[in-house]
């Protein structure tokens, strides 16, 4: 009789240890990924509900015609729009070869003092491609006229 209760006790201890290990592993994975998850926002969403200056997120839309300016400090300034709102962007880096006015782009960075400070800029890779998030944001604003 004592042997059966000892086995039962040992089994409960093993299950408890496994449960604690799973909870700890899940917590560590979540903690490690907290900065790796970048939410996508359209310019309209950014202006409606501005994120904090510490939040890294992705913004996408069309590069506004006539808005690209190369600064003396090496930074590139332009405006991204979804047809409903416009957000100024500053990027200090090398732009993709396919980056141009009137084309889709997605940038990663932070919104600080009314300007999106981009750490990375991605541009379309051919004339037919536009990131899904950008298409969805443009459709929401009634601006997108691409193929379905």
Coordinates of C-alpha atoms in Angstrom, one line a residue:
X1 CA 0.0 0.0 0.0
X2 CA 2.8 2.4 0.9
X3 CA 4.5 1.7 -2.4
X4 CA 1.4 2.7 -4.5
X5 CA 1.1 6.0 -2.6
X6 CA 4.8 6.7 -3.1
X7 CA 4.5 6.1 -6.9
X8 CA 1.5 8.3 -7.0
X9 CA 3.3 11.1 -5.1
X10 CA 6.4 10.8 -7.4
X11 CA 4.1 11.0 -10.5
X12 CA 2.4 14.1 -9.2
X13 CA 5.8 15.7 -8.5
X14 CA 7.0 14.9 -12.0
X15 CA 3.9 16.4 -13.6
X16 CA 4.2 19.5 -11.4
X17 CA 7.9 20.0 -12.4
X18 CA 7.0 19.7 -16.1
X19 CA 4.1 22.2 -15.7
X20 CA 6.4 24.7 -14.0
X21 CA 9.1 24.2 -16.8
X22 CA 6.5 24.8 -19.5
X23 CA 5.2 28.0 -17.9
X24 CA 8.8 29.2 -17.4
X25 CA 9.7 28.4 -21.0
X26 CA 6.6 30.2 -22.3
X27 CA 7.3 33.2 -20.2
X28 CA 10.9 33.4 -21.4
X29 CA 9.9 33.1 -25.1
X30 CA 7.3 35.9 -24.6
X31 CA 9.9 38.1 -22.9
X32 CA 12.5 37.5 -25.7
X33 CA 9.9 38.3 -28.4
X34 CA 8.5 41.5 -26.9
X35 CA 10.8 43.7 -29.1
X36 CA 10.6 41.5 -32.1
X37 CA 6.9 42.0 -32.8
X38 CA 6.4 45.1 -34.8
X39 CA 2.8 46.1 -35.4
X40 CA 1.8 47.6 -38.8
X41 CA 0.0 50.9 -38.9
X42 CA -1.2 53.1 -41.8
X43 CA -0.5 56.9 -41.7
X44 CA -4.2 57.4 -40.8
X45 CA -3.9 55.0 -37.8
X46 CA -0.7 56.8 -36.7
X47 CA -2.3 60.2 -36.7
X48 CA -5.6 59.0 -35.1
X49 CA -3.8 57.2 -32.2
X50 CA -0.1 58.2 -32.1
X51 CA 2.1 55.5 -30.6
X52 CA 4.5 56.3 -27.8
X53 CA 8.0 57.5 -28.8
X54 CA 9.5 54.2 -27.4
X55 CA 7.3 51.9 -29.5
X56 CA 8.8 50.4 -32.6
X57 CA 6.3 49.7 -35.4
X58 CA 6.0 49.5 -39.1
X59 CA 4.3 52.1 -41.3
X60 CA 3.4 51.7 -44.9
X61 CA 1.8 53.5 -47.8
X62 CA 2.7 55.4 -50.9
X63 CA 5.6 57.8 -51.1
X64 CA 3.9 61.2 -51.8
X65 CA 4.8 62.7 -55.2
X66 CA 7.4 65.6 -54.8
X67 CA 8.1 64.9 -51.2
X68 CA 11.6 63.3 -51.3
X69 CA 14.3 65.6 -50.1
X70 CA 18.0 64.7 -49.5
X71 CA 19.3 66.6 -46.5
X72 CA 22.8 68.0 -46.1
X73 CA 23.2 65.6 -43.1
X74 CA 22.8 62.6 -45.4
X75 CA 19.2 61.9 -44.1
X76 CA 16.4 61.5 -46.6
X77 CA 13.1 63.1 -45.8
X78 CA 9.8 62.2 -47.5
X79 CA 6.1 61.8 -46.8
X80 CA 4.2 58.6 -46.7
X81 CA 0.5 58.6 -47.3
X82 CA -2.5 56.3 -47.5
X83 CA -4.7 58.9 -49.2
X84 CA -6.4 59.9 -45.9
X85 CA -3.4 61.1 -44.0
X86 CA 0.3 62.0 -44.5
X87 CA 3.2 61.3 -42.1
X88 CA 6.7 62.8 -42.6
X89 CA 9.5 60.3 -42.5
X90 CA 13.2 60.7 -41.9
X91 CA 15.7 58.0 -42.8
X92 CA 19.4 58.1 -42.4
X93 CA 20.6 55.2 -44.5
X94 CA 20.8 53.8 -48.0
X95 CA 17.4 53.6 -49.7
X96 CA 16.5 50.5 -51.7
X97 CA 17.1 50.9 -55.5
X98 CA 13.4 50.6 -56.2
X99 CA 12.4 53.3 -53.8
X100 CA 10.7 56.2 -55.6
X101 CA 7.8 58.7 -55.4
X102 CA 4.3 57.3 -55.9
X103 CA 5.4 53.7 -55.0
X104 CA 4.6 51.5 -52.0
X105 CA 6.9 51.3 -49.1
X106 CA 7.1 49.9 -45.6
X107 CA 9.3 51.4 -42.9
X108 CA 10.3 50.2 -39.5
X109 CA 11.0 52.8 -36.8
X110 CA 9.5 55.1 -34.2
X111 CA 7.1 58.1 -34.2
X112 CA 8.8 60.9 -32.4
X113 CA 7.6 64.5 -32.2
X114 CA 5.3 64.1 -35.2
X115 CA 8.0 62.5 -37.5
X116 CA 8.5 58.8 -38.2
X117 CA 12.2 58.1 -37.5
X118 CA 12.8 55.1 -39.8
X119 CA 15.5 52.6 -39.0
X120 CA 14.7 50.5 -42.1
X121 CA 12.9 51.1 -45.4
X122 CA 11.6 48.4 -47.7
X123 CA 10.4 49.1 -51.2
X124 CA 8.4 47.0 -53.7
X125 CA 10.4 44.5 -55.7
X126 CA 8.6 44.8 -59.0
X127 CA 5.9 46.8 -60.6
X128 CA 3.1 44.5 -59.6
X129 CA 4.0 43.9 -56.0
X130 CA 2.9 45.9 -53.0
X131 CA 3.0 44.6 -49.4
X132 CA -0.4 43.2 -48.2
X133 CA -0.5 45.6 -45.3
X134 CA -0.1 48.6 -47.6
X135 CA -2.8 47.4 -50.0
X136 CA -5.2 46.8 -47.1
X137 CA -4.5 50.3 -45.7
X138 CA -5.0 51.9 -49.2
X139 CA -8.2 50.0 -49.8
X140 CA -9.5 51.1 -46.4
X141 CA -8.9 54.7 -47.5
X142 CA -10.4 54.1 -51.0
X143 CA -7.1 55.0 -52.7
X144 CA -6.0 51.5 -54.0
X145 CA -6.7 50.9 -57.8
X146 CA -4.6 47.8 -58.4
X147 CA -5.7 44.4 -59.7
X148 CA -7.7 42.2 -57.4

